[in-house]
């Protein structure tokens, strides 16, 4: 079955242009022109990817993304009309997976869409393979009161499940698998987000901050994910 993409864009011409080009690439396309409609369509259609404009009538793209992230793990590509770092950081903080600044080339957008969907397919394949096998000690990583259950894709702290976004989980697992090693932001970005990810290394900083808030006793003085000045991060466990 073709992968399904939801386009949330109130500018009719752009919405139609995106829909036309994505349909030509073989994707099934749903559209919405405002935040309320976007939530309705997303809940009903269960898209594989959401392209979400920030400036929308009614509920803006930030709030739409925040609500959707509480209900589903569908990757979100945010569109912003300003080349503003605040927009990009806020977008990442509410759960967007990537962002694109208007005006953009259709070639770049299609490349982003293709890369994001490829990562989703790989995640599903890995999860399916892990779920079909019984848990073994090598699939459970324990660091004191922090446990990473690879088979169940769960993280527990003091025996309580910690809700993590998909990319937060992947980042934590990658850091844990390289415990004690200093990893540069660029290396982490390439291995966790993919070599074809077009965003910058600040994405790593944002996700590290989120993880610290969830797994560190004192996020401002982290003991598990340590910053190595001028080099990157090191996971201490």
PDB file of C-alpha atoms in Angstrom:
ATOM      1  CA  UNK A   1       0.000   0.000   0.000  1.00  0.00           C
ATOM      2  CA  UNK A   2       1.258   3.543  -0.714  1.00  0.00           C
ATOM      3  CA  UNK A   3       2.454   5.552   2.260  1.00  0.00           C
ATOM      4  CA  UNK A   4       0.020   8.221   3.396  1.00  0.00           C
ATOM      5  CA  UNK A   5       0.979  11.858   3.936  1.00  0.00           C
ATOM      6  CA  UNK A   6      -1.145  14.531   5.578  1.00  0.00           C
ATOM      7  CA  UNK A   7      -0.507  18.091   4.345  1.00  0.00           C
ATOM      8  CA  UNK A   8      -1.638  20.835   6.740  1.00  0.00           C
ATOM      9  CA  UNK A   9      -1.342  24.148   4.914  1.00  0.00           C
ATOM     10  CA  UNK A  10      -3.833  27.043   4.761  1.00  0.00           C
ATOM     11  CA  UNK A  11      -2.311  28.604   1.628  1.00  0.00           C
ATOM     12  CA  UNK A  12      -4.402  26.896  -1.030  1.00  0.00           C
ATOM     13  CA  UNK A  13      -1.922  27.214  -3.882  1.00  0.00           C
ATOM     14  CA  UNK A  14       0.914  25.717  -1.857  1.00  0.00           C
ATOM     15  CA  UNK A  15      -1.328  22.978  -0.488  1.00  0.00           C
ATOM     16  CA  UNK A  16      -2.359  21.969  -4.018  1.00  0.00           C
ATOM     17  CA  UNK A  17       1.239  22.133  -5.275  1.00  0.00           C
ATOM     18  CA  UNK A  18       2.462  19.884  -2.475  1.00  0.00           C
ATOM     19  CA  UNK A  19      -0.408  17.457  -2.960  1.00  0.00           C
ATOM     20  CA  UNK A  20       0.206  17.264  -6.703  1.00  0.00           C
ATOM     21  CA  UNK A  21       3.936  16.588  -6.390  1.00  0.00           C
ATOM     22  CA  UNK A  22       3.598  14.061  -3.577  1.00  0.00           C
ATOM     23  CA  UNK A  23       0.849  12.222  -5.443  1.00  0.00           C
ATOM     24  CA  UNK A  24       3.118  12.037  -8.499  1.00  0.00           C
ATOM     25  CA  UNK A  25       5.728  10.372  -6.278  1.00  0.00           C
ATOM     26  CA  UNK A  26       3.233   7.623  -5.491  1.00  0.00           C
ATOM     27  CA  UNK A  27       2.107   8.756  -2.034  1.00  0.00           C
ATOM     28  CA  UNK A  28      -1.500   8.825  -0.870  1.00  0.00           C
ATOM     29  CA  UNK A  29      -2.277  12.397   0.189  1.00  0.00           C
ATOM     30  CA  UNK A  30      -4.746  13.893   2.677  1.00  0.00           C
ATOM     31  CA  UNK A  31      -5.066  17.653   3.202  1.00  0.00           C
ATOM     32  CA  UNK A  32      -6.267  20.099   5.836  1.00  0.00           C
ATOM     33  CA  UNK A  33      -6.338  23.889   5.851  1.00  0.00           C
ATOM     34  CA  UNK A  34      -6.560  24.586   9.577  1.00  0.00           C
ATOM     35  CA  UNK A  35      -5.537  23.110  12.910  1.00  0.00           C
ATOM     36  CA  UNK A  36      -8.917  21.658  13.915  1.00  0.00           C
ATOM     37  CA  UNK A  37      -9.300  19.871  10.582  1.00  0.00           C
ATOM     38  CA  UNK A  38      -5.704  18.635  10.829  1.00  0.00           C
ATOM     39  CA  UNK A  39      -6.417  16.895  14.142  1.00  0.00           C
ATOM     40  CA  UNK A  40      -9.589  15.326  12.755  1.00  0.00           C
ATOM     41  CA  UNK A  41      -7.892  13.984   9.626  1.00  0.00           C
ATOM     42  CA  UNK A  42      -4.803  12.750  11.499  1.00  0.00           C
ATOM     43  CA  UNK A  43      -6.910  10.794  13.985  1.00  0.00           C
ATOM     44  CA  UNK A  44      -9.012   9.263  11.253  1.00  0.00           C
ATOM     45  CA  UNK A  45      -6.443   8.640   8.501  1.00  0.00           C
ATOM     46  CA  UNK A  46      -3.410   7.635  10.623  1.00  0.00           C
ATOM     47  CA  UNK A  47      -0.870   9.065   8.137  1.00  0.00           C
ATOM     48  CA  UNK A  48       2.719   7.865   7.881  1.00  0.00           C
ATOM     49  CA  UNK A  49       3.998  11.459   7.808  1.00  0.00           C
ATOM     50  CA  UNK A  50       2.556  14.910   8.521  1.00  0.00           C
ATOM     51  CA  UNK A  51       3.723  18.096   6.771  1.00  0.00           C
ATOM     52  CA  UNK A  52       2.592  20.847   9.118  1.00  0.00           C
ATOM     53  CA  UNK A  53       2.657  24.611   8.578  1.00  0.00           C
ATOM     54  CA  UNK A  54       3.193  26.727  11.705  1.00  0.00           C
ATOM     55  CA  UNK A  55       0.951  29.647  10.767  1.00  0.00           C
ATOM     56  CA  UNK A  56      -2.574  28.230  10.678  1.00  0.00           C
ATOM     57  CA  UNK A  57      -5.991  29.747  11.404  1.00  0.00           C
ATOM     58  CA  UNK A  58      -7.466  28.795  14.765  1.00  0.00           C
ATOM     59  CA  UNK A  59      -4.941  26.454  16.336  1.00  0.00           C
ATOM     60  CA  UNK A  60      -1.386  27.089  15.160  1.00  0.00           C
ATOM     61  CA  UNK A  61       1.034  24.395  14.057  1.00  0.00           C
ATOM     62  CA  UNK A  62       2.882  24.345  17.389  1.00  0.00           C
ATOM     63  CA  UNK A  63      -0.289  23.456  19.295  1.00  0.00           C
ATOM     64  CA  UNK A  64      -1.365  20.938  16.661  1.00  0.00           C
ATOM     65  CA  UNK A  65       2.018  19.235  16.928  1.00  0.00           C
ATOM     66  CA  UNK A  66       1.877  19.232  20.730  1.00  0.00           C
ATOM     67  CA  UNK A  67      -1.555  17.580  20.724  1.00  0.00           C
ATOM     68  CA  UNK A  68      -0.642  15.027  18.066  1.00  0.00           C
ATOM     69  CA  UNK A  69       2.564  14.073  19.849  1.00  0.00           C
ATOM     70  CA  UNK A  70       0.520  13.085  22.900  1.00  0.00           C
ATOM     71  CA  UNK A  71      -1.568  10.743  20.776  1.00  0.00           C
ATOM     72  CA  UNK A  72       0.729   9.303  18.097  1.00  0.00           C
ATOM     73  CA  UNK A  73       4.361   8.931  17.042  1.00  0.00           C
ATOM     74  CA  UNK A  74       3.842   9.925  13.396  1.00  0.00           C
ATOM     75  CA  UNK A  75       6.843  11.964  12.189  1.00  0.00           C
ATOM     76  CA  UNK A  76       6.157  15.666  11.641  1.00  0.00           C
ATOM     77  CA  UNK A  77       7.896  17.933   9.135  1.00  0.00           C
ATOM     78  CA  UNK A  78       7.200  21.548  10.116  1.00  0.00           C
ATOM     79  CA  UNK A  79       7.052  24.417   7.650  1.00  0.00           C
ATOM     80  CA  UNK A  80       7.963  27.909   8.859  1.00  0.00           C
ATOM     81  CA  UNK A  81       7.735  31.151   6.916  1.00  0.00           C
ATOM     82  CA  UNK A  82      10.613  32.697   8.874  1.00  0.00           C
ATOM     83  CA  UNK A  83      14.240  31.659   9.054  1.00  0.00           C
ATOM     84  CA  UNK A  84      13.996  32.106  12.801  1.00  0.00           C
ATOM     85  CA  UNK A  85      15.880  29.898  15.250  1.00  0.00           C
ATOM     86  CA  UNK A  86      13.096  30.348  17.798  1.00  0.00           C
ATOM     87  CA  UNK A  87      10.600  28.775  15.404  1.00  0.00           C
ATOM     88  CA  UNK A  88      12.899  25.836  14.785  1.00  0.00           C
ATOM     89  CA  UNK A  89      13.703  25.217  18.446  1.00  0.00           C
ATOM     90  CA  UNK A  90      10.091  25.550  19.580  1.00  0.00           C
ATOM     91  CA  UNK A  91       9.059  23.212  16.780  1.00  0.00           C
ATOM     92  CA  UNK A  92      11.516  20.595  18.000  1.00  0.00           C
ATOM     93  CA  UNK A  93      10.463  21.104  21.610  1.00  0.00           C
ATOM     94  CA  UNK A  94       6.800  20.369  20.861  1.00  0.00           C
ATOM     95  CA  UNK A  95       7.776  17.195  19.025  1.00  0.00           C
ATOM     96  CA  UNK A  96       8.498  17.991  15.378  1.00  0.00           C
ATOM     97  CA  UNK A  97      11.056  15.683  13.761  1.00  0.00           C
ATOM     98  CA  UNK A  98      12.335  18.121  11.147  1.00  0.00           C
ATOM     99  CA  UNK A  99      11.638  21.600   9.804  1.00  0.00           C
ATOM    100  CA  UNK A 100      11.830  23.420   6.488  1.00  0.00           C
ATOM    101  CA  UNK A 101      11.907  27.182   5.928  1.00  0.00           C
ATOM    102  CA  UNK A 102       9.792  28.820   3.233  1.00  0.00           C
ATOM    103  CA  UNK A 103      10.473  29.381   0.429  1.00  0.00           C
ATOM    104  CA  UNK A 104      11.877  25.932  -0.255  1.00  0.00           C
ATOM    105  CA  UNK A 105      12.496  23.912  -3.379  1.00  0.00           C
ATOM    106  CA  UNK A 106      10.183  21.010  -4.112  1.00  0.00           C
ATOM    107  CA  UNK A 107      13.234  18.815  -4.618  1.00  0.00           C
ATOM    108  CA  UNK A 108      14.412  19.515  -1.059  1.00  0.00           C
ATOM    109  CA  UNK A 109      10.991  18.822   0.426  1.00  0.00           C
ATOM    110  CA  UNK A 110      10.682  15.534  -1.460  1.00  0.00           C
ATOM    111  CA  UNK A 111      14.161  14.542  -0.270  1.00  0.00           C
ATOM    112  CA  UNK A 112      13.194  15.257   3.351  1.00  0.00           C
ATOM    113  CA  UNK A 113       9.958  13.301   2.999  1.00  0.00           C
ATOM    114  CA  UNK A 114      11.752  10.338   1.461  1.00  0.00           C
ATOM    115  CA  UNK A 115      14.410  10.312   4.181  1.00  0.00           C
ATOM    116  CA  UNK A 116      11.891  10.575   7.025  1.00  0.00           C
ATOM    117  CA  UNK A 117       9.706   7.788   5.654  1.00  0.00           C
ATOM    118  CA  UNK A 118      12.752   5.578   5.150  1.00  0.00           C
ATOM    119  CA  UNK A 119      13.664   5.998   8.815  1.00  0.00           C
ATOM    120  CA  UNK A 120      10.099   5.098   9.812  1.00  0.00           C
ATOM    121  CA  UNK A 121      10.265   1.904   7.745  1.00  0.00           C
ATOM    122  CA  UNK A 122      13.588   0.924   9.309  1.00  0.00           C
ATOM    123  CA  UNK A 123      12.234   1.528  12.806  1.00  0.00           C
ATOM    124  CA  UNK A 124       9.203  -0.638  12.108  1.00  0.00           C
ATOM    125  CA  UNK A 125      11.354  -3.427  10.709  1.00  0.00           C
ATOM    126  CA  UNK A 126      13.675  -3.337  13.720  1.00  0.00           C
ATOM    127  CA  UNK A 127      10.759  -3.298  16.134  1.00  0.00           C
ATOM    128  CA  UNK A 128       9.060  -6.180  14.328  1.00  0.00           C
ATOM    129  CA  UNK A 129      12.244  -8.242  14.371  1.00  0.00           C
ATOM    130  CA  UNK A 130      12.835  -7.576  18.059  1.00  0.00           C
ATOM    131  CA  UNK A 131       9.223  -8.343  18.986  1.00  0.00           C
ATOM    132  CA  UNK A 132       9.363 -11.757  17.318  1.00  0.00           C
ATOM    133  CA  UNK A 133      12.231 -12.909  19.548  1.00  0.00           C
ATOM    134  CA  UNK A 134      12.161 -13.726  23.279  1.00  0.00           C
ATOM    135  CA  UNK A 135      13.917 -11.266  25.538  1.00  0.00           C
ATOM    136  CA  UNK A 136      17.511 -12.101  26.380  1.00  0.00           C
ATOM    137  CA  UNK A 137      19.899 -10.419  28.824  1.00  0.00           C
ATOM    138  CA  UNK A 138      21.621  -8.658  25.905  1.00  0.00           C
ATOM    139  CA  UNK A 139      18.322  -6.966  25.039  1.00  0.00           C
ATOM    140  CA  UNK A 140      17.962  -5.433  28.495  1.00  0.00           C
ATOM    141  CA  UNK A 141      20.483  -2.774  29.530  1.00  0.00           C
ATOM    142  CA  UNK A 142      20.629  -1.827  33.203  1.00  0.00           C
ATOM    143  CA  UNK A 143      22.331   1.239  34.661  1.00  0.00           C
ATOM    144  CA  UNK A 144      21.398   1.308  38.329  1.00  0.00           C
ATOM    145  CA  UNK A 145      17.758   2.419  38.539  1.00  0.00           C
ATOM    146  CA  UNK A 146      17.639   3.059  34.767  1.00  0.00           C
ATOM    147  CA  UNK A 147      16.630   0.134  32.550  1.00  0.00           C
ATOM    148  CA  UNK A 148      16.436   0.086  28.741  1.00  0.00           C
ATOM    149  CA  UNK A 149      14.346  -2.825  27.466  1.00  0.00           C
ATOM    150  CA  UNK A 150      15.275  -3.099  23.804  1.00  0.00           C
ATOM    151  CA  UNK A 151      12.702  -5.777  22.996  1.00  0.00           C
ATOM    152  CA  UNK A 152       9.808  -3.729  24.355  1.00  0.00           C
ATOM    153  CA  UNK A 153      11.327  -0.359  23.360  1.00  0.00           C
ATOM    154  CA  UNK A 154      10.730   0.775  26.923  1.00  0.00           C
ATOM    155  CA  UNK A 155      12.774   2.805  29.371  1.00  0.00           C
ATOM    156  CA  UNK A 156      12.127   2.453  33.102  1.00  0.00           C
ATOM    157  CA  UNK A 157      13.379   4.613  35.939  1.00  0.00           C
ATOM    158  CA  UNK A 158      12.797   3.294  39.467  1.00  0.00           C
ATOM    159  CA  UNK A 159      10.570   0.617  37.892  1.00  0.00           C
ATOM    160  CA  UNK A 160       8.349   3.275  36.322  1.00  0.00           C
ATOM    161  CA  UNK A 161       8.023   3.512  32.538  1.00  0.00           C
ATOM    162  CA  UNK A 162       9.370   6.825  31.233  1.00  0.00           C
ATOM    163  CA  UNK A 163       7.409   8.086  28.192  1.00  0.00           C
ATOM    164  CA  UNK A 164       9.913   8.888  25.447  1.00  0.00           C
ATOM    165  CA  UNK A 165       9.393  10.131  21.923  1.00  0.00           C
ATOM    166  CA  UNK A 166      10.769   7.752  19.272  1.00  0.00           C
ATOM    167  CA  UNK A 167      13.831   9.868  18.596  1.00  0.00           C
ATOM    168  CA  UNK A 168      14.515  10.313  22.317  1.00  0.00           C
ATOM    169  CA  UNK A 169      14.513   6.537  22.738  1.00  0.00           C
ATOM    170  CA  UNK A 170      16.809   6.017  19.755  1.00  0.00           C
ATOM    171  CA  UNK A 171      19.221   8.655  21.052  1.00  0.00           C
ATOM    172  CA  UNK A 172      19.308   7.185  24.570  1.00  0.00           C
ATOM    173  CA  UNK A 173      19.848   3.679  23.239  1.00  0.00           C
ATOM    174  CA  UNK A 174      22.666   4.840  20.963  1.00  0.00           C
ATOM    175  CA  UNK A 175      24.395   6.683  23.806  1.00  0.00           C
ATOM    176  CA  UNK A 176      23.989   3.679  26.118  1.00  0.00           C
ATOM    177  CA  UNK A 177      25.447   1.335  23.511  1.00  0.00           C
ATOM    178  CA  UNK A 178      28.539   3.579  23.457  1.00  0.00           C
ATOM    179  CA  UNK A 179      28.834   4.026  27.213  1.00  0.00           C
ATOM    180  CA  UNK A 180      31.970   5.845  28.258  1.00  0.00           C
ATOM    181  CA  UNK A 181      32.776   7.061  24.747  1.00  0.00           C
ATOM    182  CA  UNK A 182      32.864  10.731  23.789  1.00  0.00           C
ATOM    183  CA  UNK A 183      30.563  11.168  20.797  1.00  0.00           C
ATOM    184  CA  UNK A 184      30.483  14.345  18.724  1.00  0.00           C
ATOM    185  CA  UNK A 185      27.181  15.984  17.880  1.00  0.00           C
ATOM    186  CA  UNK A 186      27.824  15.406  14.181  1.00  0.00           C
ATOM    187  CA  UNK A 187      28.476  11.687  14.729  1.00  0.00           C
ATOM    188  CA  UNK A 188      25.323  11.325  16.825  1.00  0.00           C
ATOM    189  CA  UNK A 189      23.294  13.212  14.228  1.00  0.00           C
ATOM    190  CA  UNK A 190      24.553  10.959  11.440  1.00  0.00           C
ATOM    191  CA  UNK A 191      23.972   7.698  13.295  1.00  0.00           C
ATOM    192  CA  UNK A 192      20.636   8.483  15.004  1.00  0.00           C
ATOM    193  CA  UNK A 193      18.987  10.801  12.482  1.00  0.00           C
ATOM    194  CA  UNK A 194      20.627   9.337   9.389  1.00  0.00           C
ATOM    195  CA  UNK A 195      23.383  10.502   7.074  1.00  0.00           C
ATOM    196  CA  UNK A 196      20.792  12.167   4.819  1.00  0.00           C
ATOM    197  CA  UNK A 197      19.281  14.307   7.602  1.00  0.00           C
ATOM    198  CA  UNK A 198      19.516  17.939   6.563  1.00  0.00           C
ATOM    199  CA  UNK A 199      19.054  19.609   9.960  1.00  0.00           C
ATOM    200  CA  UNK A 200      21.948  20.860  12.121  1.00  0.00           C
ATOM    201  CA  UNK A 201      23.587  19.545  15.287  1.00  0.00           C
ATOM    202  CA  UNK A 202      21.466  21.745  17.571  1.00  0.00           C
ATOM    203  CA  UNK A 203      18.817  19.078  17.103  1.00  0.00           C
ATOM    204  CA  UNK A 204      21.024  16.796  19.218  1.00  0.00           C
ATOM    205  CA  UNK A 205      21.298  19.417  21.988  1.00  0.00           C
ATOM    206  CA  UNK A 206      17.517  19.795  22.170  1.00  0.00           C
ATOM    207  CA  UNK A 207      16.938  16.049  22.439  1.00  0.00           C
ATOM    208  CA  UNK A 208      19.701  15.641  25.035  1.00  0.00           C
ATOM    209  CA  UNK A 209      18.024  18.325  27.132  1.00  0.00           C
ATOM    210  CA  UNK A 210      14.699  16.472  26.906  1.00  0.00           C
ATOM    211  CA  UNK A 211      16.346  13.209  27.973  1.00  0.00           C
ATOM    212  CA  UNK A 212      18.082  14.840  30.920  1.00  0.00           C
ATOM    213  CA  UNK A 213      14.765  16.219  32.143  1.00  0.00           C
ATOM    214  CA  UNK A 214      13.383  12.676  32.185  1.00  0.00           C
ATOM    215  CA  UNK A 215      16.247  10.498  33.426  1.00  0.00           C
ATOM    216  CA  UNK A 216      18.538  12.767  35.455  1.00  0.00           C
ATOM    217  CA  UNK A 217      17.996  13.400  39.169  1.00  0.00           C
ATOM    218  CA  UNK A 218      19.245  16.963  38.588  1.00  0.00           C
ATOM    219  CA  UNK A 219      18.965  17.890  34.893  1.00  0.00           C
ATOM    220  CA  UNK A 220      21.011  21.062  35.429  1.00  0.00           C
ATOM    221  CA  UNK A 221      23.863  18.935  36.818  1.00  0.00           C
ATOM    222  CA  UNK A 222      23.657  15.773  34.720  1.00  0.00           C
ATOM    223  CA  UNK A 223      25.456  12.643  35.847  1.00  0.00           C
ATOM    224  CA  UNK A 224      24.269  10.239  33.163  1.00  0.00           C
ATOM    225  CA  UNK A 225      24.592  12.221  29.932  1.00  0.00           C
ATOM    226  CA  UNK A 226      27.667  14.372  30.415  1.00  0.00           C
ATOM    227  CA  UNK A 227      28.697  17.269  28.190  1.00  0.00           C
ATOM    228  CA  UNK A 228      32.324  17.140  27.107  1.00  0.00           C
ATOM    229  CA  UNK A 229      33.172  20.752  26.301  1.00  0.00           C
ATOM    230  CA  UNK A 230      34.204  21.230  22.687  1.00  0.00           C
ATOM    231  CA  UNK A 231      33.755  17.534  21.896  1.00  0.00           C
ATOM    232  CA  UNK A 232      30.177  16.324  22.412  1.00  0.00           C
ATOM    233  CA  UNK A 233      28.494  14.004  24.902  1.00  0.00           C
ATOM    234  CA  UNK A 234      29.431  10.946  26.962  1.00  0.00           C
ATOM    235  CA  UNK A 235      26.982   8.495  28.542  1.00  0.00           C
ATOM    236  CA  UNK A 236      28.051   7.416  32.029  1.00  0.00           C
ATOM    237  CA  UNK A 237      25.084   5.176  32.811  1.00  0.00           C
TER     238      UNK A 237
END
